[in-house]
Tab-separated table of C-alpha atoms in Angstrom:
chain	number	residue	atom	x	y	z
A	1	UNK	CA	2.038	-5.093	-9.708
A	2	UNK	CA	-1.188	-5.262	-11.735
A	3	UNK	CA	-1.001	-7.544	-15.137
A	4	UNK	CA	-0.091	-6.786	-17.850
A	5	UNK	CA	2.026	-8.858	-20.890
A	6	UNK	CA	5.254	-8.371	-21.567
A	7	UNK	CA	5.023	-7.270	-24.652
A	8	UNK	CA	3.597	-3.898	-23.235
A	9	UNK	CA	5.898	-3.827	-20.778
A	10	UNK	CA	9.093	-3.723	-22.777
A	11	UNK	CA	7.421	-0.925	-25.059
A	12	UNK	CA	6.678	1.299	-22.031
A	13	UNK	CA	10.012	3.633	-22.486
A	14	UNK	CA	8.764	3.388	-26.215
A	15	UNK	CA	6.654	6.383	-27.809
A	16	UNK	CA	3.476	5.045	-26.898
A	17	UNK	CA	-0.297	6.215	-27.113
A	18	UNK	CA	-1.687	6.769	-23.690
A	19	UNK	CA	-5.843	7.035	-23.738
A	20	UNK	CA	-7.892	8.243	-20.245
A	21	UNK	CA	-11.204	8.081	-19.565
A	22	UNK	CA	-13.357	8.028	-16.198
A	23	UNK	CA	-16.785	7.058	-15.293
A	24	UNK	CA	-19.208	7.881	-12.414
A	25	UNK	CA	-21.748	5.981	-10.818
A	26	UNK	CA	-24.386	6.393	-7.930
A	27	UNK	CA	-25.526	2.789	-7.114
A	28	UNK	CA	-22.687	1.313	-5.984
A	29	UNK	CA	-21.498	0.379	-8.990
A	30	UNK	CA	-23.863	-2.064	-10.399
A	31	UNK	CA	-24.536	-0.074	-13.763
A	32	UNK	CA	-21.637	3.150	-14.286
A	33	UNK	CA	-21.680	5.741	-17.012
A	34	UNK	CA	-18.678	6.676	-18.646
A	35	UNK	CA	-17.406	10.880	-19.211
A	36	UNK	CA	-14.465	12.787	-21.001
A	37	UNK	CA	-11.602	14.043	-18.721
A	38	UNK	CA	-10.527	17.658	-19.227
A	39	UNK	CA	-6.702	16.887	-20.944
A	40	UNK	CA	-4.134	17.093	-18.160
A	41	UNK	CA	-6.465	17.200	-15.029
A	42	UNK	CA	-6.369	14.232	-13.986
A	43	UNK	CA	-3.523	13.459	-11.242
A	44	UNK	CA	-3.855	10.225	-9.377
A	45	UNK	CA	-1.166	9.822	-5.835
A	46	UNK	CA	-0.834	6.577	-4.421
A	47	UNK	CA	0.471	5.984	-0.878
A	48	UNK	CA	0.927	2.556	1.337
A	49	UNK	CA	2.185	4.197	4.640
A	50	UNK	CA	-1.318	6.858	4.045
A	51	UNK	CA	-4.900	6.315	5.669
A	52	UNK	CA	-6.072	5.812	2.089
A	53	UNK	CA	-4.240	4.723	-0.777
A	54	UNK	CA	-5.182	5.863	-3.778
A	55	UNK	CA	-6.607	9.657	-4.195
A	56	UNK	CA	-6.928	11.822	-7.046
A	57	UNK	CA	-8.252	14.977	-8.451
A	58	UNK	CA	-9.400	15.744	-12.025
A	59	UNK	CA	-12.290	17.401	-14.200
A	60	UNK	CA	-15.108	15.814	-15.300
A	61	UNK	CA	-16.517	17.083	-19.018
A	62	UNK	CA	-20.314	16.621	-19.622
A	63	UNK	CA	-21.702	15.595	-16.201
A	64	UNK	CA	-24.480	17.509	-13.993
A	65	UNK	CA	-24.073	17.589	-10.375
A	66	UNK	CA	-27.847	17.311	-8.244
A	67	UNK	CA	-29.207	13.680	-6.813
A	68	UNK	CA	-29.144	12.453	-10.075
A	69	UNK	CA	-25.335	13.756	-11.607
A	70	UNK	CA	-22.231	13.621	-10.059
A	71	UNK	CA	-22.573	14.872	-5.916
A	72	UNK	CA	-20.144	14.269	-3.057
A	73	UNK	CA	-22.701	11.909	-1.281
A	74	UNK	CA	-23.869	9.175	-3.365
A	75	UNK	CA	-21.107	8.953	-6.834
A	76	UNK	CA	-18.244	6.856	-7.262
A	77	UNK	CA	-15.640	7.485	-9.954
A	78	UNK	CA	-13.718	4.321	-11.864
A	79	UNK	CA	-10.361	6.309	-13.703
A	80	UNK	CA	-8.613	5.249	-16.430
A	81	UNK	CA	-5.396	4.522	-18.167
A	82	UNK	CA	-4.320	2.726	-21.140
A	83	UNK	CA	-1.294	1.726	-23.393
A	84	UNK	CA	-2.151	1.994	-27.268
A	85	UNK	CA	0.438	0.690	-29.389
A	86	UNK	CA	0.852	1.094	-33.152
A	87	UNK	CA	-1.886	-0.213	-35.223
A	88	UNK	CA	-3.668	-2.071	-32.091
A	89	UNK	CA	-6.386	-1.193	-29.642
A	90	UNK	CA	-5.392	0.143	-26.217
A	91	UNK	CA	-4.732	-1.958	-23.155
A	92	UNK	CA	-6.673	-0.389	-20.262
A	93	UNK	CA	-5.807	-0.273	-16.622
A	94	UNK	CA	-7.577	0.892	-13.706
A	95	UNK	CA	-6.780	3.976	-11.791
A	96	UNK	CA	-8.422	3.989	-8.830
A	97	UNK	CA	-11.763	3.997	-7.436
A	98	UNK	CA	-13.209	6.843	-5.654
A	99	UNK	CA	-15.471	8.417	-2.783
A	100	UNK	CA	-16.224	11.934	-4.234
A	101	UNK	CA	-15.388	14.604	-1.634
A	102	UNK	CA	-15.917	17.724	-3.079
A	103	UNK	CA	-17.003	18.868	-6.263
A	104	UNK	CA	-17.073	22.490	-8.483
A	105	UNK	CA	-18.595	23.482	-11.528
A	106	UNK	CA	-15.786	25.897	-13.312
A	107	UNK	CA	-17.081	28.348	-16.000
A	108	UNK	CA	-15.959	26.300	-18.874
A	109	UNK	CA	-18.701	23.832	-17.365
A	110	UNK	CA	-16.202	21.071	-16.506
A	111	UNK	CA	-16.683	20.014	-13.606
A	112	UNK	CA	-13.685	19.489	-10.585
A	113	UNK	CA	-13.816	16.753	-8.210
A	114	UNK	CA	-11.616	15.654	-5.559
A	115	UNK	CA	-11.431	12.107	-4.703
A	116	UNK	CA	-10.414	10.007	-2.379
A	117	UNK	CA	-10.214	5.925	-2.545
A	118	UNK	CA	-12.852	4.263	-0.894
A	119	UNK	CA	-11.424	3.622	2.202
A	120	UNK	CA	-12.896	6.489	3.473
A	121	UNK	CA	-16.070	4.842	3.025
A	122	UNK	CA	-15.390	2.074	5.006
A	123	UNK	CA	-14.055	4.918	7.753
A	124	UNK	CA	-17.742	6.559	7.815
A	125	UNK	CA	-19.837	3.335	8.802
A	126	UNK	CA	-18.756	3.516	12.381
A	127	UNK	CA	-20.408	0.860	14.403
A	128	UNK	CA	-23.558	3.274	15.845
A	129	UNK	CA	-23.261	1.192	19.389
A	130	UNK	CA	-20.672	-0.594	20.750
A	131	UNK	CA	-20.409	-4.158	19.948
A	132	UNK	CA	-18.315	-6.832	20.120
A	133	UNK	CA	-17.041	-9.243	17.160
A	134	UNK	CA	-16.100	-12.640	16.545
A	135	UNK	CA	-14.530	-14.914	17.672
A	136	UNK	CA	-14.797	-16.397	14.429
A	137	UNK	CA	-12.212	-16.765	11.277
A	138	UNK	CA	-9.704	-13.977	9.777
A	139	UNK	CA	-12.033	-14.484	6.535
A	140	UNK	CA	-15.475	-14.594	7.858
A	141	UNK	CA	-14.828	-11.548	10.149
A	142	UNK	CA	-13.183	-9.400	7.892
A	143	UNK	CA	-15.966	-9.493	4.541
A	144	UNK	CA	-18.599	-9.949	7.540
A	145	UNK	CA	-17.368	-5.783	8.081
A	146	UNK	CA	-16.694	-4.446	4.771
A	147	UNK	CA	-19.588	-5.876	3.366
A	148	UNK	CA	-21.667	-4.308	6.094
A	149	UNK	CA	-19.865	-1.506	5.224
A	150	UNK	CA	-19.648	-1.339	1.361
A	151	UNK	CA	-22.468	-3.931	-0.064
A	152	UNK	CA	-21.362	-5.527	-3.053
A	153	UNK	CA	-17.552	-5.353	-3.185
A	154	UNK	CA	-15.145	-7.897	-2.903
A	155	UNK	CA	-12.622	-8.903	-0.518
A	156	UNK	CA	-9.624	-10.056	-1.997
A	157	UNK	CA	-6.390	-12.446	-0.125
A	158	UNK	CA	-3.165	-12.798	-1.165
A	159	UNK	CA	-1.115	-15.207	-0.483
A	160	UNK	CA	1.041	-15.174	2.484
A	161	UNK	CA	-1.660	-14.073	4.510
A	162	UNK	CA	-3.316	-16.948	6.502
A	163	UNK	CA	-7.434	-15.840	6.198
A	164	UNK	CA	-8.539	-19.195	8.579
A	165	UNK	CA	-6.694	-18.129	11.292
A	166	UNK	CA	-9.148	-18.147	14.351
A	167	UNK	CA	-9.829	-14.537	16.129
A	168	UNK	CA	-11.114	-13.850	19.324
A	169	UNK	CA	-13.666	-12.015	20.883
A	170	UNK	CA	-12.568	-7.953	19.775
A	171	UNK	CA	-14.358	-5.374	22.307
A	172	UNK	CA	-15.383	-2.747	19.260
A	173	UNK	CA	-16.233	0.789	20.911
A	174	UNK	CA	-17.148	2.633	17.433
A	175	UNK	CA	-14.628	2.686	14.460
A	176	UNK	CA	-14.908	-0.189	12.003
A	177	UNK	CA	-11.623	0.478	10.454
A	178	UNK	CA	-9.709	0.049	13.285
A	179	UNK	CA	-10.710	-3.264	14.019
A	180	UNK	CA	-10.061	-4.325	10.128
A	181	UNK	CA	-6.808	-2.865	10.207
A	182	UNK	CA	-5.184	-1.930	13.302
A	183	UNK	CA	-6.118	0.523	16.074
A	184	UNK	CA	-5.946	0.283	19.877
A	185	UNK	CA	-8.349	-0.191	22.861
A	186	UNK	CA	-8.192	2.274	25.896
A	187	UNK	CA	-5.218	0.205	27.176
A	188	UNK	CA	-3.301	0.964	23.950
A	189	UNK	CA	-3.329	-2.698	23.382
A	190	UNK	CA	-4.098	-2.908	19.067
A	191	UNK	CA	-7.149	-4.319	17.909
A	192	UNK	CA	-6.617	-4.876	14.102
A	193	UNK	CA	-7.422	-7.807	13.114
A	194	UNK	CA	-5.093	-8.095	9.368
A	195	UNK	CA	-2.237	-6.109	12.018
A	196	UNK	CA	-2.780	-9.524	13.684
A	197	UNK	CA	-2.295	-11.129	10.803
A	198	UNK	CA	1.273	-9.686	9.858
A	199	UNK	CA	-0.728	-8.044	6.945
A	200	UNK	CA	-1.973	-4.633	5.987
A	201	UNK	CA	-5.760	-3.666	4.331
A	202	UNK	CA	-5.961	-1.133	1.609
A	203	UNK	CA	-8.352	-0.619	-1.408
A	204	UNK	CA	-6.370	-1.516	-4.483
A	205	UNK	CA	-6.407	-0.134	-7.834
A	206	UNK	CA	-9.640	-2.037	-9.243
A	207	UNK	CA	-11.393	-0.820	-6.010
A	208	UNK	CA	-11.447	-3.442	-4.823
A	209	UNK	CA	-9.799	-4.357	-0.686
A	210	UNK	CA	-7.337	-6.427	-0.924
A	211	UNK	CA	-5.793	-7.802	2.590
A	212	UNK	CA	-1.745	-8.849	1.911
A	213	UNK	CA	1.378	-9.590	3.852
A	214	UNK	CA	3.560	-6.609	4.551
A	215	UNK	CA	5.772	-6.152	1.683
A	216	UNK	CA	9.905	-7.205	1.953
A	217	UNK	CA	12.665	-7.344	-0.304
A	218	UNK	CA	12.775	-10.611	-0.433
A	219	UNK	CA	9.593	-10.235	-2.702
A	220	UNK	CA	9.966	-11.291	-6.663
A	221	UNK	CA	10.898	-8.043	-8.353
A	222	UNK	CA	8.269	-7.051	-10.986
A	223	UNK	CA	10.185	-4.554	-12.787
A	224	UNK	CA	13.670	-3.531	-13.854
A	225	UNK	CA	13.895	0.230	-14.523
A	226	UNK	CA	17.199	0.598	-16.347
A	227	UNK	CA	18.879	3.764	-17.135
A	228	UNK	CA	20.386	5.147	-20.927
A	229	UNK	CA	18.202	4.620	-24.324
A	230	UNK	CA	15.654	2.739	-24.449
A	231	UNK	CA	15.592	2.924	-20.162
A	232	UNK	CA	12.879	4.151	-17.533
A	233	UNK	CA	15.065	5.632	-15.311
A	234	UNK	CA	16.647	9.215	-16.106
A	235	UNK	CA	18.431	9.971	-12.740
A	236	UNK	CA	17.085	8.577	-9.124
A	237	UNK	CA	17.267	11.539	-6.872
A	238	UNK	CA	18.349	9.897	-3.733
A	239	UNK	CA	17.333	10.772	-0.577
A	240	UNK	CA	17.917	9.493	3.474
A	241	UNK	CA	15.830	9.528	6.909
A	242	UNK	CA	16.113	7.254	10.103
A	243	UNK	CA	12.470	8.259	10.376
A	244	UNK	CA	10.385	5.275	11.345
A	245	UNK	CA	13.284	3.202	11.495
A	246	UNK	CA	13.832	0.084	14.073
A	247	UNK	CA	16.116	-2.474	14.336
A	248	UNK	CA	14.498	-4.601	16.923
A	249	UNK	CA	10.720	-5.257	17.855
A	250	UNK	CA	9.235	-7.464	20.708
A	251	UNK	CA	5.830	-8.091	19.772
A	252	UNK	CA	2.917	-9.580	22.968
A	253	UNK	CA	-0.741	-11.304	22.059
A	254	UNK	CA	-2.949	-10.612	25.543
A	255	UNK	CA	-6.699	-10.195	24.806
A	256	UNK	CA	-7.328	-9.214	28.524
A	257	UNK	CA	-9.339	-11.950	29.157
A	258	UNK	CA	-7.339	-13.291	32.201
A	259	UNK	CA	-5.581	-15.791	29.634
A	260	UNK	CA	-1.709	-16.131	30.244
A	261	UNK	CA	-0.204	-13.151	27.772
A	262	UNK	CA	1.527	-14.875	24.272
A	263	UNK	CA	5.079	-13.683	24.020
A	264	UNK	CA	6.795	-11.258	24.159
A	265	UNK	CA	8.566	-12.747	19.844
A	266	UNK	CA	11.286	-11.011	18.856
A	267	UNK	CA	13.117	-9.979	16.003
A	268	UNK	CA	15.676	-7.912	14.603
A	269	UNK	CA	18.148	-7.393	12.252
A	270	UNK	CA	20.657	-10.432	12.124
A	271	UNK	CA	22.260	-8.938	9.435
A	272	UNK	CA	26.401	-8.260	10.268
A	273	UNK	CA	27.001	-6.843	6.835
A	274	UNK	CA	23.233	-4.135	7.456
A	275	UNK	CA	23.809	-0.547	8.485
A	276	UNK	CA	21.632	-1.282	11.088
A	277	UNK	CA	23.254	-4.245	12.631
A	278	UNK	CA	21.120	-4.707	16.231
A	279	UNK	CA	23.880	-7.230	16.832
A	280	UNK	CA	23.926	-11.499	17.209
A	281	UNK	CA	21.438	-11.303	20.251
A	282	UNK	CA	20.169	-7.986	21.630
A	283	UNK	CA	17.721	-10.335	23.714
A	284	UNK	CA	19.646	-12.900	25.365
A	285	UNK	CA	23.327	-11.274	25.180
A	286	UNK	CA	22.549	-7.239	24.420
A	287	UNK	CA	26.567	-7.265	26.007
A	288	UNK	CA	27.665	-8.811	22.555
A	289	UNK	CA	28.767	-5.794	20.526
A	290	UNK	CA	30.563	-4.061	23.680
A	291	UNK	CA	32.638	-7.555	24.177
A	292	UNK	CA	33.395	-7.746	20.098
A	293	UNK	CA	34.026	-4.625	19.101
A	294	UNK	CA	31.117	-3.992	17.665
A	295	UNK	CA	31.095	-0.152	18.393
A	296	UNK	CA	28.657	0.547	15.744
A	297	UNK	CA	25.315	-1.322	16.944
A	298	UNK	CA	22.904	0.776	17.804
A	299	UNK	CA	19.373	-0.020	18.971
A	300	UNK	CA	15.790	1.361	17.813
A	301	UNK	CA	13.815	-0.703	19.549
A	302	UNK	CA	9.600	-1.135	18.943
A	303	UNK	CA	7.224	-2.738	21.172
A	304	UNK	CA	3.519	-3.928	19.579
A	305	UNK	CA	0.659	-5.700	21.664
A	306	UNK	CA	-2.057	-6.974	20.542
A	307	UNK	CA	-5.549	-8.761	21.878
A	308	UNK	CA	-6.071	-10.540	18.402
A	309	UNK	CA	-2.467	-12.028	18.612
A	310	UNK	CA	-2.541	-15.384	20.359
A	311	UNK	CA	-0.255	-18.399	19.662
A	312	UNK	CA	3.805	-17.981	19.527
A	313	UNK	CA	3.685	-18.518	15.935
A	314	UNK	CA	1.974	-16.157	15.517
A	315	UNK	CA	3.204	-13.167	17.597
A	316	UNK	CA	7.037	-14.110	15.628
A	317	UNK	CA	5.269	-13.386	12.096
A	318	UNK	CA	4.053	-9.698	13.155
A	319	UNK	CA	7.545	-9.365	14.936
A	320	UNK	CA	9.003	-10.568	11.304
A	321	UNK	CA	6.424	-8.631	9.378
A	322	UNK	CA	6.860	-4.717	11.663
A	323	UNK	CA	10.976	-5.212	11.513
A	324	UNK	CA	10.626	-5.678	7.481
A	325	UNK	CA	8.551	-2.664	7.259
A	326	UNK	CA	10.397	0.020	9.087
A	327	UNK	CA	13.816	-1.696	8.524
A	328	UNK	CA	14.990	0.651	5.942
A	329	UNK	CA	16.045	3.698	4.527
A	330	UNK	CA	13.622	5.902	2.897
A	331	UNK	CA	15.271	6.877	-0.621
A	332	UNK	CA	13.336	9.186	-3.745
A	333	UNK	CA	13.195	7.878	-6.913
A	334	UNK	CA	11.943	10.175	-10.057
A	335	UNK	CA	11.087	8.213	-13.064
A	336	UNK	CA	11.057	10.584	-15.855
A	337	UNK	CA	11.143	8.784	-19.096
A	338	UNK	CA	8.341	6.188	-18.257
A	339	UNK	CA	4.818	5.978	-16.367
A	340	UNK	CA	3.655	1.797	-15.624
A	341	UNK	CA	0.435	2.462	-15.184
A	342	UNK	CA	0.198	-1.551	-14.141
A	343	UNK	CA	2.800	-0.531	-11.143
A	344	UNK	CA	1.501	-0.255	-7.681
A	345	UNK	CA	2.751	0.817	-4.372
A	346	UNK	CA	4.122	-2.318	-2.407
A	347	UNK	CA	5.341	-3.670	-5.010
A	348	UNK	CA	9.560	-4.748	-5.741
A	349	UNK	CA	11.593	-3.387	-8.520
A	350	UNK	CA	15.201	-3.365	-9.083
A	351	UNK	CA	16.114	0.103	-10.066
A	352	UNK	CA	19.596	0.391	-12.081
A	353	UNK	CA	21.163	3.551	-9.583
A	354	UNK	CA	24.138	3.940	-11.240
A	355	UNK	CA	25.404	2.168	-14.833
A	356	UNK	CA	25.000	-1.731	-14.051
A	357	UNK	CA	24.877	-1.115	-10.227
A	358	UNK	CA	21.035	-3.228	-9.600
A	359	UNK	CA	19.288	-1.883	-6.007
A	360	UNK	CA	15.976	-3.448	-5.027
A	361	UNK	CA	13.083	-0.484	-4.097
A	362	UNK	CA	10.733	-1.714	-2.736
A	363	UNK	CA	7.649	1.015	-4.075
A	364	UNK	CA	6.023	3.299	-1.270
A	365	UNK	CA	4.294	5.751	-2.865
A	366	UNK	CA	3.775	7.099	-6.371
A	367	UNK	CA	2.044	9.780	-8.218
A	368	UNK	CA	0.995	10.597	-12.097
A	369	UNK	CA	-1.201	12.683	-14.221
A	370	UNK	CA	-3.242	10.270	-16.517
A	371	UNK	CA	-2.048	10.848	-19.959
A	372	UNK	CA	1.739	11.714	-19.186
A	373	UNK	CA	4.616	9.858	-20.000
A	374	UNK	CA	6.143	9.999	-16.843
A	375	UNK	CA	5.410	9.105	-13.166
A	376	UNK	CA	7.887	9.573	-9.696
A	377	UNK	CA	7.692	7.348	-6.761
A	378	UNK	CA	9.256	7.353	-3.045
A	379	UNK	CA	11.380	3.989	-2.488
A	380	UNK	CA	12.709	1.660	0.332
A	381	UNK	CA	15.480	0.042	0.700
A	382	UNK	CA	18.163	-0.882	2.792
A	383	UNK	CA	21.860	0.506	2.719
A	384	UNK	CA	24.969	-1.684	3.323
A	385	UNK	CA	28.375	-0.849	5.245
A	386	UNK	CA	30.810	0.038	2.659
A	387	UNK	CA	33.736	-2.155	2.591
């Protein structure tokens, strides 16, 4: 979650002002020009499972097009939203930095813009010719690849990811994003640097390229969403699906250079109380569920191979991260009473789904309109067997 004081967080369910504005730049963010937004026109969506984390649409007021104005070639746009308590100045929160995908002048004089996160600029900056990347430290390689495509954009490393891990040489054909995040070569072997760190890479609401661990239900809770008067939650709309579910992962490392392969390392759901329990040991004792009468056990196995994984410990970390990211049923929750401008995809929240019953959920996606009091979230959690 973005930095927010406890005082402001507690005041969100109250009647607070929610101002907003935008700014644009044609020089990579060296200077910014502020502009207004048409009322109710700016909508923001953020999804940690999408190729581009933040997308938005808005109508800019008082801007021109062309080379020196807002255009779909060189313009970046930043959106801001605020929380204003009585007799205080607004507290401002970033709502994404974007590249302009499309513009349209309206009869009213406003300019409608379609906005995509600046991951799009990283994706567009393919390698002009095939090259090798590394060997070297993950930090140096990632920051170098980002700096080539997005000069002046910083890279932030969150705790839980080893930025100083030694990465072997990678053969890169053309796709810069696949080398950074997680792509595969002609044999299907993953060549992504960050995925081999058991992490993920995205551009956050501030416009900073961020590398962090895969979120899990063991992370600290950043926001408690309560029901009732003064609470943030009116009613959760629950929906469950097994899409993308896996309860066993096998991870190997193979650089294709003749060196011995690493792994496989395994991770599985070993919680007997979990509805996705994979048994005591599906690897060395696959007959245990039959022998022990665990007739509800079902295996959903996935495999992952990476040319960047070089040690057994690294393979184990990646297997655990893959398991954490696939070991949940998806549930939809609609937060209709309050918009938290500091909330980010990947945050862990505690939701009062029933009176005095709290469940922990990972925010997979969220959407809101700047100036509105409500937001919608899609979350992921695990279920437990009924007893």
